[in-house]
C-alpha positions as CSV (number, residue, x, y, z in Angstrom):
1,M,80.1,72.1,115.0
2,K,82.4,73.6,112.4
3,T,81.7,75.2,109.0
4,F,83.6,74.2,105.9
5,A,83.4,75.4,102.3
6,A,83.2,73.0,99.3
7,G,85.2,74.8,96.7
8,W,85.7,78.6,96.9
9,S,84.2,81.4,94.8
10,L,83.9,84.0,97.6
11,Q,86.7,86.1,96.1
12,K,84.1,87.3,93.6
13,P,82.3,90.6,94.1
14,H,78.9,89.1,94.3
15,E,79.8,87.3,97.6
16,N,81.1,90.4,99.3
17,Y,78.1,90.7,101.5
18,F,78.5,87.1,102.8
19,K,82.2,87.7,103.5
20,K,81.2,90.8,105.4
21,F,78.6,88.8,107.4
22,L,81.3,86.3,108.4
23,R,83.7,89.1,109.5
24,L,81.0,91.0,111.4
25,N,80.0,88.0,113.4
26,G,83.5,86.6,114.0
27,M,82.7,83.5,112.0
28,A,85.6,81.6,110.5
29,L,85.6,78.7,108.0
30,A,87.4,75.7,109.3
31,G,88.6,74.7,105.9
32,I,88.0,74.7,102.1
33,V,87.7,71.3,100.5
34,Y,89.1,70.6,97.0
35,P,89.8,67.3,95.3
36,K,93.5,68.2,95.6
37,K,95.3,70.5,98.0
38,V,96.4,73.4,95.7
39,P,97.3,75.8,97.3
40,D,97.8,75.2,101.0
41,D,95.4,78.0,102.0
42,I,93.1,80.6,100.5
43,E,92.9,84.0,102.3
44,G,94.3,82.3,105.4
45,I,91.8,79.4,105.4
46,P,93.3,75.9,105.2
47,V,92.7,73.9,102.0
48,L,91.8,70.3,102.5
49,D,92.0,67.6,99.9
50,F,89.5,64.7,99.9
51,E,91.7,62.5,102.1
52,A,92.1,65.2,104.7
53,A,88.4,66.1,104.5
54,R,87.4,62.5,105.3
55,E,89.1,62.9,108.7
56,A,88.3,66.6,109.4
57,V,84.6,66.9,108.4
58,G,82.0,65.2,110.6
59,P,78.3,64.5,110.1
60,D,77.4,67.4,112.5
61,D,79.5,70.0,110.5
62,T,78.1,72.3,107.9
63,V,79.6,72.3,104.4
64,L,78.7,75.3,102.3
65,D,78.3,74.8,98.5
66,T,80.6,77.7,97.3
67,A,82.1,76.2,94.1
68,A,81.6,78.3,91.0
69,N,82.7,75.7,88.4
70,P,79.9,73.3,87.6
71,A,82.3,70.3,87.1
72,L,84.0,71.0,90.4
73,Q,80.7,71.5,92.1
74,Q,79.5,68.1,90.9
75,E,82.7,66.4,92.0
76,L,82.4,67.9,95.4
77,A,78.7,67.0,95.7
78,T,79.5,63.4,94.8
79,F,82.3,63.2,97.4
80,F,80.2,64.6,100.2
81,A,77.2,62.5,99.3
82,A,79.4,59.4,99.7
83,Q,80.2,60.7,103.2
84,G,76.5,61.3,104.0
85,I,77.1,65.0,104.4
86,P,74.7,67.3,102.4
87,L,76.0,70.5,100.9
88,V,74.2,73.7,102.0
89,G,73.8,76.8,99.8
90,I,74.8,80.1,101.3
91,P,71.1,81.5,101.2
92,A,69.9,78.4,103.1
93,F,72.7,78.7,105.6
94,L,71.9,82.4,106.3
95,D,68.2,81.7,106.4
96,R,68.7,79.1,109.1
97,L,70.9,81.4,111.2
98,I,68.4,84.3,110.9
99,G,65.5,82.1,111.8
100,D,67.3,80.9,114.9
101,D,68.5,84.4,116.0
102,R,65.6,85.3,118.4
103,Q,67.8,87.7,120.4
104,D,68.9,89.8,117.3
105,A,72.5,88.9,118.2
106,L,73.6,88.6,114.5
107,Q,75.1,91.5,112.8
108,L,73.8,91.6,109.2
109,P,75.8,93.3,106.5
110,V,73.4,96.2,106.0
111,E,73.5,98.5,109.0
112,G,70.2,98.8,111.0
113,I,68.7,95.5,109.7
114,K,68.1,92.8,112.4
115,A,67.2,89.2,112.1
116,S,63.7,90.1,113.4
117,D,63.3,92.5,110.5
118,I,63.9,89.7,108.0
119,R,61.5,87.4,109.9
120,K,58.8,90.1,109.8
121,L,59.4,90.6,106.1
122,K,58.7,87.0,105.5
123,T,55.2,87.3,107.1
124,R,54.2,90.0,104.6
125,P,53.1,89.6,101.0
126,A,55.8,90.5,98.5
127,P,55.4,93.8,96.6
128,G,53.4,93.3,93.5
129,P,52.9,95.1,90.1
130,F,49.3,96.1,91.0
131,D,50.2,98.2,94.1
132,Q,48.7,101.6,93.2
133,H,51.3,103.5,95.3
134,F,54.2,102.8,92.9
135,L,54.9,105.7,90.6
136,D,56.2,103.6,87.7
137,P,56.8,99.9,86.8
138,A,60.5,100.3,87.5
139,S,59.8,101.1,91.1
140,S,57.5,98.1,91.5
141,R,60.0,95.7,89.9
142,L,62.8,97.1,92.1
143,A,60.8,96.6,95.3
144,A,60.0,93.0,94.3
145,T,63.7,92.3,93.5
146,L,64.9,93.8,96.8
147,D,62.2,92.0,98.7
148,G,63.4,88.7,97.3
149,V,67.0,89.5,98.1
150,F,66.3,90.0,101.8
151,R,63.4,87.6,102.2
152,H,65.4,84.7,100.9
153,S,68.9,85.9,102.0
154,E,70.0,86.0,98.4
155,W,72.4,88.9,98.9
156,H,74.5,87.9,95.9
157,H,71.7,89.2,93.7
158,L,72.7,92.8,94.7
159,I,75.4,92.5,92.1
160,G,72.7,92.9,89.5
161,F,72.6,96.6,90.4
162,D,76.1,97.2,89.2
163,Q,75.1,99.6,86.5
164,D,77.7,102.4,86.5
165,D,75.4,104.8,88.4
166,T,75.9,106.7,91.6
167,P,73.6,108.0,94.5
168,D,74.4,111.6,93.4
169,S,73.3,110.9,89.9
170,A,70.1,109.1,91.0
171,V,69.1,112.1,93.2
172,F,69.8,114.5,90.3
173,T,67.7,112.5,87.9
174,I,64.8,112.3,90.3
175,L,64.9,116.1,90.8
176,L,65.2,116.7,87.1
177,D,62.2,114.5,86.4
178,L,60.2,116.4,89.1
179,G,61.2,119.7,87.6
180,R,60.1,118.6,84.1
181,Q,56.7,117.9,85.5
182,G,56.6,121.3,87.1
183,L,56.6,119.9,90.7
184,L,59.6,121.7,92.0
185,R,58.4,124.7,94.1
186,H,60.4,124.7,97.3
187,L,63.2,122.2,98.4
188,I,64.1,121.8,102.0
189,V,67.5,120.3,102.7
190,L,67.3,118.7,106.2
191,D,70.6,116.9,106.2
192,T,73.2,115.2,103.9
193,P,73.7,118.7,102.5
194,R,76.6,118.3,100.1
195,L,74.9,115.5,98.1
196,F,71.6,117.3,97.8
197,L,73.0,120.8,97.2
198,D,75.4,119.5,94.5
199,A,72.4,117.9,92.8
200,I,70.5,121.2,93.0
201,L,73.4,123.1,91.6
202,K,73.7,120.6,88.7
203,L,69.9,121.0,88.2
204,K,70.2,124.8,87.9
205,H,73.1,124.5,85.5
206,H,71.1,122.0,83.4
207,D,68.2,124.4,83.2
208,A,69.0,128.0,83.9
209,N,65.3,128.9,83.7
210,A,64.3,126.5,86.5
211,S,62.3,128.4,89.1
212,F,62.3,127.1,92.7
213,T,63.5,128.1,96.1
214,V,65.8,126.2,98.5
215,S,66.2,126.4,102.2
216,V,68.8,124.6,104.3
217,S,68.4,123.6,107.9
218,E,70.7,125.0,110.6
219,A,72.2,121.5,111.2
220,A,72.8,120.9,107.5
221,M,74.4,124.3,107.1
222,A,76.7,123.7,110.1
223,D,77.6,120.3,108.6
224,L,78.9,122.1,105.5
225,G,81.6,123.8,107.5
226,G,83.8,126.0,105.4
227,R,81.8,125.0,102.3
228,A,78.7,126.7,103.5
229,E,79.7,130.1,102.0
230,F,80.2,128.5,98.6
231,Y,76.7,127.2,98.6
232,R,75.3,130.5,99.9
233,R,76.9,132.3,96.9
234,S,76.0,129.7,94.4
235,L,72.3,129.6,95.4
236,S,72.0,133.3,96.2
237,D,69.2,133.7,93.7
238,C,67.0,131.1,95.2
239,L,68.1,130.5,98.8
240,A,65.4,131.2,101.3
241,P,65.5,131.3,105.1
242,F,64.8,128.0,106.9
243,A,61.8,127.7,109.1
244,R,61.1,124.4,111.0
245,D,57.4,124.3,110.1
246,E,57.6,125.5,106.5
247,A,56.8,122.1,105.0
248,A,53.7,121.9,107.1
249,R,52.7,125.4,106.1
250,D,53.3,124.7,102.4
251,P,52.7,121.0,101.7
252,R,53.9,121.5,98.1
253,S,57.5,121.7,99.5
254,I,59.8,118.7,99.1
255,L,62.0,117.5,101.9
256,L,65.5,116.2,101.1
257,S,67.1,113.8,103.6
258,G,69.6,111.0,103.9
259,S,67.2,108.8,105.9
260,T,63.5,108.0,106.3
261,A,63.2,110.2,109.4
262,P,61.2,113.0,107.7
263,V,58.4,110.7,106.4
264,L,58.0,108.2,109.4
265,P,56.7,110.5,112.2
266,A,52.9,110.6,112.7
267,G,51.1,113.6,111.3
268,A,50.8,115.1,107.9
269,L,52.4,113.1,105.1
270,L,54.9,115.3,103.3
271,S,56.6,114.9,99.9
272,A,60.3,114.0,100.1
273,V,63.3,112.7,98.3
274,F,65.3,110.5,100.7
275,F,67.5,107.5,101.2
276,M,66.2,104.1,102.5
277,R,69.3,103.1,104.3
278,R,67.8,99.8,105.4
279,S,66.7,99.0,101.9
280,I,63.4,97.1,101.6
281,I,63.1,97.1,105.4
282,D,62.8,100.9,105.3
283,Y,60.3,100.6,102.4
284,V,58.1,98.4,104.7
285,A,58.4,100.9,107.5
286,V,57.4,103.8,105.2
287,A,54.5,101.8,103.7
288,D,53.2,101.0,107.2
289,A,53.5,104.7,108.3
290,C,51.7,105.8,105.2
291,Q,48.9,103.2,105.5
292,G,45.5,104.6,104.6
293,R,46.9,107.8,103.0
294,Q,47.3,108.8,99.4
295,Y,50.8,108.9,98.0
296,R,53.0,107.7,95.1
297,I,56.5,106.3,95.6
298,L,59.5,106.2,93.3
299,L,62.4,103.8,94.0
300,R,65.9,103.8,92.4
301,Q,68.9,101.5,93.3
302,P,71.9,103.2,91.7
303,D,74.6,100.6,92.7
304,T,75.3,97.4,94.6
305,T,75.3,99.1,98.0
306,A,72.0,98.3,99.6
307,S,71.9,101.4,101.8
308,N,71.9,103.6,98.7
309,L,68.3,103.0,97.8
310,V,66.8,106.4,96.8
311,A,63.1,107.0,97.2
312,A,60.7,109.9,96.4
313,I,57.3,110.2,98.0
314,L,54.8,112.4,96.3
315,T,51.6,113.5,97.9
316,P,48.4,114.9,96.3
317,A,49.2,118.3,97.8
318,L,52.3,118.5,95.6
319,F,50.1,118.7,92.5
320,G,47.9,121.5,93.9
321,A,47.6,124.8,92.1
């Protein structure tokens, strides 16, 4: 069985995830069908006119509906209907492959997400606006949108997050908001040090009177290499020694990490600002780990890269005197 495309719109940014999926899994389109053969190929894929398509495309083949122009899309649909071959949308095509992938052999375009994760997501209720754990309506709406993107394999909707923002800016904005609420007492940088320390420096420049301390793990300091001394000097007025158990001793501390690792282990739930690299799949994992506990969660998606989902978990201890 071969896979063809009816029309071609995959050079557009919103289809980059699908093109990445094809590349990761060594899948190649056998041809692109147009009413007329202009040009001979697109990105190395042969272009077939209707006459050639009648010979090349069989009833067991898959033809993807990828035309962007409505008139062209209708012309292609009419042609293939006459051949008794239905057009398949990209989400439906992906959904079928994910549903059949019982060995998690597929490589999905977001690192760490497996087909079984998507199937598990489909068994859960979608996030709703009445979930008391969301800190604000924007977080609730974002969770629902990302859930739909991955639940229905509608990866093209990630283009909706193209809003001229960056992960660095999102982290800074979250820390700034927490500072305005008087919730910044002690920040613990566990990893991804340059991103978090740059946001902290920007925060101090934004508000010279901001009063909080910062400690940096040994691993994070080593990761800075020659830049470590710059951060030591720049944060000399608030830099504190790092102790592995300091967050447990003072639950009003806030962990900073590039992954969900700090909030997933069993034990005391700690406040943190971190990245959900597996997007909504990490959100599900965190929600499961925090089940039965009190917490509020903030979500921000600064750009179209799914792995840049930034989260903040706030626990009741953070609001203590």
